[in-house]
Coordinates of C-alpha atoms and ligand atoms in Angstrom, one line a residue:
M1 CA 3.2 -2.1 25.0
Q2 CA 1.9 1.0 26.9
K3 CA -1.8 0.9 27.7
K4 CA -3.2 3.8 25.8
K5 CA -7.0 3.4 26.1
I6 CA -8.9 3.5 29.3
V7 CA -12.3 2.1 28.6
L8 CA -15.5 1.6 30.5
T9 CA -18.0 -1.1 29.7
E10 CA -21.6 -0.3 28.7
D11 CA -22.7 -1.4 32.2
E12 CA -20.5 1.3 33.6
M13 CA -22.1 4.1 31.7
P14 CA -23.2 7.0 33.9
R15 CA -26.9 6.7 34.8
Q16 CA -27.4 10.4 35.8
W17 CA -26.4 13.8 34.5
Y18 CA -24.6 16.3 36.8
N19 CA -26.4 19.6 37.1
I20 CA -24.0 22.4 38.1
L21 CA -27.0 24.6 39.0
A22 CA -27.1 22.7 42.3
D23 CA -23.7 24.2 43.1
I24 CA -23.8 27.7 41.7
K25 CA -26.6 30.3 41.5
M26 CA -27.5 31.9 38.1
N27 CA -29.4 34.9 36.7
P28 CA -32.7 33.8 35.2
P29 CA -33.4 34.6 31.6
L30 CA -35.5 37.7 31.0
G31 CA -38.3 38.6 28.6
P32 CA -38.4 41.7 26.4
D33 CA -40.0 43.6 29.3
G34 CA -36.9 42.9 31.5
N35 CA -38.9 40.5 33.8
P36 CA -37.8 36.9 34.3
V37 CA -39.4 34.5 31.8
G38 CA -41.6 31.8 33.1
P39 CA -41.8 28.2 31.7
E40 CA -45.1 29.1 29.8
Q41 CA -43.2 31.8 27.8
L42 CA -40.7 29.3 26.6
A43 CA -43.3 26.6 25.8
P44 CA -44.0 27.7 22.2
V45 CA -40.3 27.0 21.4
F46 CA -39.2 24.2 23.7
P47 CA -40.9 21.0 25.0
M48 CA -42.0 21.4 28.7
N49 CA -39.9 18.5 29.9
L50 CA -36.7 20.2 28.6
I51 CA -37.8 23.6 30.1
E52 CA -38.1 21.8 33.5
Q53 CA -34.5 20.6 33.1
E54 CA -33.4 24.0 32.0
V55 CA -34.4 25.5 35.4
S56 CA -33.9 22.5 37.6
S57 CA -31.4 22.8 40.5
E58 CA -31.4 19.0 41.3
R59 CA -27.8 17.9 41.5
W60 CA -28.3 14.6 39.7
I61 CA -30.9 14.0 37.0
D62 CA -31.7 10.4 35.8
I63 CA -30.8 9.6 32.2
P64 CA -33.9 7.8 30.8
D65 CA -33.4 4.3 29.5
G66 CA -34.5 5.3 26.0
V67 CA -31.6 7.8 25.9
L68 CA -29.0 5.3 27.4
D69 CA -30.1 2.8 24.8
V70 CA -29.1 5.0 21.9
L71 CA -26.0 6.5 23.6
S72 CA -24.7 3.0 24.1
I73 CA -24.2 2.7 20.3
W74 CA -20.9 4.6 20.9
R75 CA -20.6 5.3 24.6
P76 CA -18.8 5.0 26.9
A77 CA -16.2 7.0 24.9
P78 CA -12.5 6.1 25.4
L79 CA -10.1 8.1 27.4
I80 CA -6.8 8.0 25.6
R81 CA -3.3 8.7 26.9
A82 CA -1.4 10.7 24.2
Y83 CA 2.0 9.1 24.8
A84 CA 3.2 9.9 21.2
L85 CA 2.3 13.6 21.6
E86 CA 4.1 13.7 24.9
K87 CA 7.1 12.2 23.3
A88 CA 7.0 14.5 20.3
L89 CA 6.8 17.5 22.7
D90 CA 9.5 16.0 25.0
T91 CA 7.3 17.1 27.9
P92 CA 7.2 15.6 31.4
A93 CA 3.4 16.3 31.4
R94 CA 0.9 13.4 31.1
I95 CA -1.6 14.2 28.4
Y96 CA -5.0 12.5 28.2
Y97 CA -7.9 13.2 25.9
K98 CA -11.5 12.1 25.9
Y99 CA -12.3 11.1 22.4
E100 CA -15.9 12.2 21.4
G101 CA -15.2 11.6 17.7
V102 CA -16.4 8.0 18.1
S103 CA -20.0 9.0 17.8
P104 CA -21.8 8.4 14.5
A105 CA -21.8 12.1 13.7
G106 CA -18.2 12.4 14.7
S107 CA -18.5 14.7 17.8
H108 CA -20.0 15.2 21.2
K109 CA -23.1 16.8 19.7
P110 CA -25.2 13.6 19.6
N111 CA -25.0 13.3 23.4
T112 CA -27.7 16.1 23.6
A113 CA -29.3 15.5 20.2
V114 CA -30.4 12.1 21.4
A115 CA -31.7 13.4 24.7
Q116 CA -33.6 16.3 23.1
A117 CA -35.1 14.1 20.4
F118 CA -36.2 11.6 23.1
Y119 CA -37.9 14.3 25.3
S120 CA -39.5 15.9 22.2
K121 CA -41.0 12.6 21.1
E122 CA -42.3 12.0 24.7
E123 CA -44.3 15.3 24.4
G124 CA -45.8 14.4 21.0
V125 CA -43.6 16.8 18.9
K126 CA -43.5 15.8 15.2
R127 CA -40.9 18.2 13.8
I128 CA -37.8 19.9 15.2
T129 CA -36.1 22.9 13.6
T130 CA -32.5 23.9 14.4
E131 CA -29.4 25.7 13.2
T132 CA -26.0 24.4 12.5
G133 CA -22.6 26.0 12.1
A134 CA -20.0 23.4 11.3
G135 CA -22.7 20.8 10.4
Q136 CA -21.9 18.7 13.4
W137 CA -25.0 19.7 15.3
G138 CA -27.3 19.4 12.3
S139 CA -25.8 15.9 11.6
S140 CA -26.4 14.9 15.2
L141 CA -30.0 16.0 15.3
A142 CA -30.7 14.5 11.9
L143 CA -29.4 11.2 13.2
A144 CA -31.3 11.4 16.5
G145 CA -34.5 12.5 14.7
S146 CA -34.3 9.6 12.4
L147 CA -33.9 7.1 15.3
F148 CA -36.9 8.6 17.1
G149 CA -39.1 9.1 14.0
L150 CA -39.1 12.9 14.0
E151 CA -38.9 15.3 11.1
I152 CA -35.8 17.6 11.2
E153 CA -35.3 20.9 9.5
V154 CA -31.8 22.4 9.7
F155 CA -30.7 26.0 8.8
M156 CA -27.0 25.7 8.0
V157 CA -24.8 28.8 8.2
K158 CA -24.2 29.7 4.5
I159 CA -20.4 29.6 4.5
S160 CA -20.4 26.1 6.0
Y161 CA -23.2 24.9 3.7
H162 CA -20.9 25.6 0.8
Q163 CA -17.6 24.5 2.5
K164 CA -19.1 21.1 3.6
P165 CA -21.4 19.5 1.1
Y166 CA -20.8 16.1 2.7
R167 CA -22.3 17.3 6.0
R168 CA -25.5 18.2 4.0
A169 CA -25.5 14.7 2.4
F170 CA -25.1 13.2 5.9
M171 CA -28.2 15.1 7.2
E172 CA -30.2 14.2 4.1
A173 CA -29.2 10.5 4.3
F174 CA -31.1 10.6 7.7
G175 CA -34.1 12.2 6.0
A176 CA -33.5 15.8 7.3
T177 CA -34.0 19.0 5.3
C178 CA -31.0 21.3 5.1
I179 CA -31.3 25.0 4.1
A180 CA -28.5 27.5 3.6
S181 CA -28.9 30.5 6.1
P182 CA -29.7 33.3 5.6
S183 CA -32.5 32.0 3.4
D184 CA -35.5 33.5 1.7
Q185 CA -37.8 31.1 3.6
T186 CA -38.2 33.2 6.8
E187 CA -38.8 36.8 7.6
S188 CA -35.5 36.9 9.6
G189 CA -33.6 35.5 6.7
R190 CA -35.1 37.8 4.1
A191 CA -34.4 40.8 6.4
V192 CA -30.7 39.9 6.4
L193 CA -30.6 39.2 2.7
E194 CA -32.1 42.6 2.0
T195 CA -29.4 44.6 3.7
S196 CA -26.5 42.1 3.1
P197 CA -27.3 39.9 0.0
D198 CA -23.8 38.3 0.2
S199 CA -24.0 37.5 3.9
T200 CA -22.0 34.3 4.8
G201 CA -24.4 33.8 7.7
S202 CA -23.9 33.3 11.4
L203 CA -25.2 31.1 14.1
G204 CA -27.2 34.0 15.4
I205 CA -29.0 34.4 12.1
A206 CA -29.6 30.7 11.6
I207 CA -31.1 30.5 15.2
S208 CA -33.6 33.3 14.3
E209 CA -34.7 31.4 11.2
A210 CA -35.1 28.1 13.0
V211 CA -37.0 29.7 16.0
E212 CA -39.3 31.5 13.6
R213 CA -40.2 28.3 11.8
A214 CA -40.8 26.5 15.2
L215 CA -43.2 29.3 16.2
Q216 CA -45.3 28.7 13.1
R217 CA -46.6 25.3 14.0
D218 CA -47.9 23.7 17.2
D219 CA -46.3 20.3 16.4
T220 CA -42.9 21.9 15.9
K221 CA -40.3 22.8 18.5
Y222 CA -36.8 24.2 18.3
A223 CA -33.6 22.5 19.5
L224 CA -30.3 24.3 20.3
G225 CA -27.0 22.4 20.1
S226 CA -25.2 24.4 22.8
V227 CA -25.4 27.3 25.2
L228 CA -28.5 26.3 27.2
N229 CA -28.3 24.7 30.7
H230 CA -30.0 21.5 29.6
V231 CA -27.6 21.1 26.7
L232 CA -24.6 21.4 28.9
L233 CA -26.3 19.0 31.4
H234 CA -26.7 16.3 28.7
Q235 CA -23.0 16.7 27.9
T236 CA -21.9 16.0 31.4
V237 CA -21.7 12.3 30.6
I238 CA -18.3 13.1 29.1
G239 CA -16.9 14.4 32.4
E240 CA -18.5 11.8 34.5
E241 CA -17.0 9.0 32.4
A242 CA -13.7 10.9 32.5
I243 CA -13.7 11.1 36.3
R244 CA -14.1 7.2 36.5
Q245 CA -11.5 6.7 33.8
M246 CA -9.0 9.1 35.5
E247 CA -9.5 7.0 38.7
M248 CA -8.7 3.8 36.7
A249 CA -5.5 5.5 35.5
D250 CA -4.8 6.4 39.1
D251 CA -4.4 10.1 38.1
Y252 CA -6.3 13.4 38.4
P253 CA -6.0 16.4 36.1
D254 CA -4.1 19.6 37.0
V255 CA -5.5 21.2 33.9
V256 CA -8.8 20.5 32.0
I257 CA -9.1 22.0 28.5
G258 CA -11.9 22.3 26.0
C259 CA -12.6 24.5 23.0
A260 CA -15.6 26.8 23.5
G261 CA -18.2 27.8 20.9
G262 CA -21.4 27.9 22.9
G263 CA -19.6 26.1 25.7
S264 CA -21.1 22.6 25.7
N265 CA -18.2 20.2 25.1
F266 CA -16.1 22.3 27.5
G267 CA -18.8 22.3 30.1
G268 CA -19.6 18.6 29.5
L269 CA -16.0 17.7 30.3
A270 CA -15.2 20.3 32.9
F271 CA -18.4 20.7 35.0
P272 CA -18.3 17.3 36.8
F273 CA -14.7 18.1 37.8
I274 CA -15.6 21.6 38.8
G275 CA -18.6 20.2 40.8
E276 CA -16.1 18.0 42.8
K277 CA -13.9 21.0 43.3
L278 CA -16.8 23.3 44.5
R279 CA -17.8 20.5 46.9
G280 CA -14.3 20.5 48.5
G281 CA -12.5 18.2 46.0
K282 CA -9.1 18.7 44.4
D283 CA -8.0 21.9 42.8
F284 CA -7.2 22.2 39.1
R285 CA -7.3 24.8 36.3
A286 CA -10.1 24.8 33.7
I287 CA -9.2 26.5 30.4
A288 CA -11.9 27.3 27.8
V289 CA -10.3 28.1 24.4
E290 CA -12.0 30.2 21.8
P291 CA -11.0 31.6 18.4
A292 CA -9.2 35.0 18.3
N293 CA -11.6 36.3 15.7
C294 CA -14.7 35.4 17.7
P295 CA -13.4 36.1 21.2
T296 CA -16.6 36.0 23.2
L297 CA -15.1 35.2 26.6
T298 CA -11.9 37.2 26.3
K299 CA -13.2 40.4 24.5
G300 CA -17.0 40.3 25.0
K301 CA -19.1 42.0 27.7
Y302 CA -20.8 40.0 30.5
A303 CA -24.3 41.4 29.9
F304 CA -27.8 40.5 29.1
D305 CA -28.2 39.8 25.3
F306 CA -30.3 37.9 22.9
G307 CA -29.2 34.5 21.6
D308 CA -30.1 35.4 18.0
T309 CA -29.9 38.3 15.7
A310 CA -33.7 38.8 15.3
S311 CA -34.3 39.1 19.1
L312 CA -36.7 36.1 19.2
T313 CA -34.9 34.3 22.1
P314 CA -35.1 35.4 25.8
L315 CA -32.4 37.7 27.1
V316 CA -29.7 35.8 29.0
K317 CA -26.7 37.1 31.0
M318 CA -23.6 35.8 29.2
H319 CA -20.3 36.9 27.7
T320 CA -21.4 38.4 24.3
L321 CA -19.9 40.2 21.3
G322 CA -23.4 41.5 20.6
A323 CA -26.1 39.6 18.8
S324 CA -25.6 41.6 15.6
F325 CA -21.8 40.8 15.4
V326 CA -20.9 38.6 12.4
P327 CA -17.4 37.2 12.8
P328 CA -15.1 36.8 9.7
G329 CA -15.5 33.6 7.8
F330 CA -12.9 31.2 9.4
H331 CA -12.9 27.4 9.3
A332 CA -14.0 26.5 12.8
G333 CA -17.7 27.1 12.0
G334 CA -18.9 25.7 15.3
L335 CA -17.1 28.4 17.2
R336 CA -18.6 31.4 15.3
Y337 CA -21.2 32.4 17.9
H338 CA -21.5 35.8 19.4
G339 CA -22.5 34.5 22.9
M340 CA -21.3 31.9 25.4
A341 CA -23.3 29.6 27.7
P342 CA -24.6 31.6 30.7
L343 CA -23.1 28.8 33.0
V344 CA -19.7 29.0 31.4
S345 CA -19.9 32.8 31.4
Q346 CA -20.7 32.9 35.1
L347 CA -17.9 30.5 36.0
A348 CA -15.5 32.8 33.9
D349 CA -16.8 35.8 35.8
L350 CA -16.2 34.1 39.1
G351 CA -12.7 33.2 38.1
I352 CA -13.4 29.5 38.2
I353 CA -12.4 29.0 34.6
A354 CA -9.8 30.8 32.6
P355 CA -10.6 31.7 29.0
R356 CA -7.9 31.9 26.3
A357 CA -8.1 32.8 22.5
Y358 CA -6.0 31.4 19.6
P359 CA -5.8 32.5 16.0
Q360 CA -6.7 30.0 13.2
L361 CA -3.3 29.2 11.8
R362 CA -1.8 28.3 15.2
C363 CA -4.8 26.0 15.8
F364 CA -4.3 24.2 12.4
E365 CA -0.6 23.8 13.1
A366 CA -1.4 22.2 16.5
G367 CA -4.1 19.9 14.9
V368 CA -1.6 18.7 12.2
Q369 CA 1.1 18.1 14.9
F370 CA -1.5 16.1 16.9
A371 CA -2.6 14.1 13.9
K372 CA 1.0 13.1 13.0
A373 CA 1.6 11.9 16.5
E374 CA -1.7 10.4 17.5
G375 CA -3.2 9.4 14.2
I376 CA -6.5 11.3 14.5
V377 CA -7.3 14.4 12.3
P378 CA -9.2 16.6 14.7
A379 CA -12.1 19.0 13.8
P380 CA -11.0 22.6 13.3
E381 CA -12.9 23.5 16.5
T382 CA -11.1 20.9 18.5
N383 CA -7.7 22.2 17.3
H384 CA -8.2 25.2 19.6
A385 CA -8.2 22.8 22.6
I386 CA -5.1 21.1 21.2
A387 CA -3.2 24.4 20.7
A388 CA -3.8 25.2 24.4
T389 CA -2.8 21.6 25.4
I390 CA 0.5 21.8 23.6
D391 CA 1.2 25.2 25.1
E392 CA 0.5 23.8 28.6
A393 CA 2.6 20.8 27.9
L394 CA 5.5 23.0 26.8
R395 CA 5.0 25.2 29.9
C396 CA 5.4 22.0 32.0
K397 CA 8.6 21.2 30.1
A398 CA 10.0 24.7 30.7
E399 CA 9.1 24.5 34.4
G400 CA 10.1 20.9 34.8
R401 CA 6.7 19.9 36.1
A402 CA 5.0 16.6 35.5
E403 CA 1.4 17.9 35.5
T404 CA -1.6 16.0 34.2
I405 CA -3.5 17.6 31.3
L406 CA -6.9 16.4 30.2
F407 CA -8.5 17.8 27.1
N408 CA -11.7 17.1 25.1
L409 CA -11.2 15.9 21.6
S410 CA -14.7 17.1 20.8
G411 CA -14.7 15.8 17.2
H412 CA -12.8 14.3 14.3
G413 CA -12.1 16.4 11.2
N414 CA -12.9 13.8 8.6
F415 CA -15.6 16.1 7.0
D416 CA -13.4 19.1 7.3
M417 CA -10.9 18.3 4.6
Q418 CA -11.5 21.6 2.7
A419 CA -10.2 23.4 5.7
Y420 CA -7.1 21.1 5.8
T421 CA -6.7 21.4 2.0
D422 CA -6.6 25.2 2.3
Y423 CA -4.3 25.1 5.3
L424 CA -1.8 22.7 3.7
A425 CA -1.9 24.7 0.5
G426 CA -0.9 27.9 2.5
K427 CA -4.2 29.5 1.6
L428 CA -5.4 30.1 5.2
Y429 CA -4.7 33.3 6.9
D430 CA -5.7 35.0 10.2
Q431 CA -8.4 37.5 9.4
E432 CA -8.9 40.1 12.1
Y433 CA -12.5 40.9 13.1
S434 CA -13.5 44.5 12.7
E435 CA -13.1 46.5 15.9
E436 CA -15.6 49.0 14.6
D437 CA -18.2 46.3 14.0
L438 CA -17.6 44.9 17.4
A439 CA -17.9 48.3 19.1
E440 CA -21.2 48.9 17.2
A441 CA -22.6 45.4 18.1
L442 CA -21.7 46.1 21.8
D443 CA -23.3 49.5 21.6
N444 CA -26.5 47.9 20.4
L445 CA -26.7 45.6 23.5
P446 CA -30.2 45.7 24.9
Q447 CA -30.5 48.0 28.0
V448 CA -31.6 45.9 31.0
A449 CA -32.0 47.2 34.5
G450 CA -29.2 45.7 36.7
G451 CA -27.7 44.0 33.7
Ligands
LIG501 C1 -16.3 19.3 16.9 C2 -16.9 20.5 17.6 N1 -16.3 20.9 18.7 C3 -16.7 22.0 19.4 C4 -17.8 22.7 18.9 C5 -18.3 23.9 19.7 O1 -19.5 23.8 20.3 P1 -19.6 23.7 21.9 O2 -18.8 24.9 22.4 O3 -21.0 23.8 22.2 O4 -19.0 22.4 22.3 C6 -18.5 22.3 17.8 C7 -19.7 23.0 17.3 O5 -20.3 22.7 16.3 C8 -18.0 21.1 17.1 O6 -18.6 20.7 16.0

């Protein structure tokens, strides 16, 4: 029998997060006046201990015992060699995937939800508001909130709210409140509904609603499931585990692949490897894969923009399609975000990572091919990473090269059966985004000196 799973014991769990800000410099976020924002300006929205992490440039940050204790419910996550997929593709490439679907919510998102809930609790926060696209992040924060005794309120992008009733039930089982966004419960939501009563919502709108609610009460803070430096930091446990597991397999990746919505599962896997490379380690290619109809890295501008539609967040320099851009309603809800993590954006700008975009149908085709070979139905978001992995494996075959490909299986698709039902019934199609809407959203980017 071939040894498929490379596993670490609980004792071998990483004890520190890797902070890539020790190895690259970054533009600070700006306030509406164009000046850098200080911690005190972020304090109404985020707990101070997380703000400190956001701006820290320490290379290694200790993971508190209280966080490790909860992470150990499912971590360390296995690294799996995809022998059956290799065989199906008849490729000389060695394909490995880090399987994050083993978490209780079914994806990588609890890695940061647990940390954010822990730090919020430490600061006396009683309630956390947030947004969710696919429902994975809302489920993760609901789970973490329940474990740490916090009230959780989730604004769920309307299209997903209707596509995924079981995600709602999952959040509610943990005692969280889940509201379809845009909603009539916030000024930002009502403003959208006034001009677009049939809006299917977007992550940008849901973020505005959640931030607005957090600003209303002193005991309430807001948590974001991706994009921010501290979120990507918490996800680095994935890559750190993977480094040790690749060592155990006596191998090292030539290519590291992750799907990219806000950039956290991609960064979580790739940053520890990129850190090694920046400090003189082995070279490899890092590929961030996004949807062709929300092509932030491949078609967006690298500019200062707001993280939400109502301009409540600071301005951050990132690849953006414009905060007012609402992508068409496709099935990878977690990838429907107008911006990209500033850290991932900067690495793309420096040429350290290579972005790539795939249309929806190609991704589902890849996901089904993977499921048939490896026995796991991936989340629609993850299918983007799989499409790129298959293309890379086929390139290796064409070139006769036995390269090592490592990708992040960011989540399983067991709650995404409507998407698979539609795909298998031939009801999915590749809907183009509107070039006019994109041009308009980019025209509306805030004017920032030097941006
Ligand atoms: C399974 C899965 N993968 C990927 C993503 C994209 O997010 P990120 O780019 O932050 O990893 C999501 C977001 O909800 C998700 O649920």
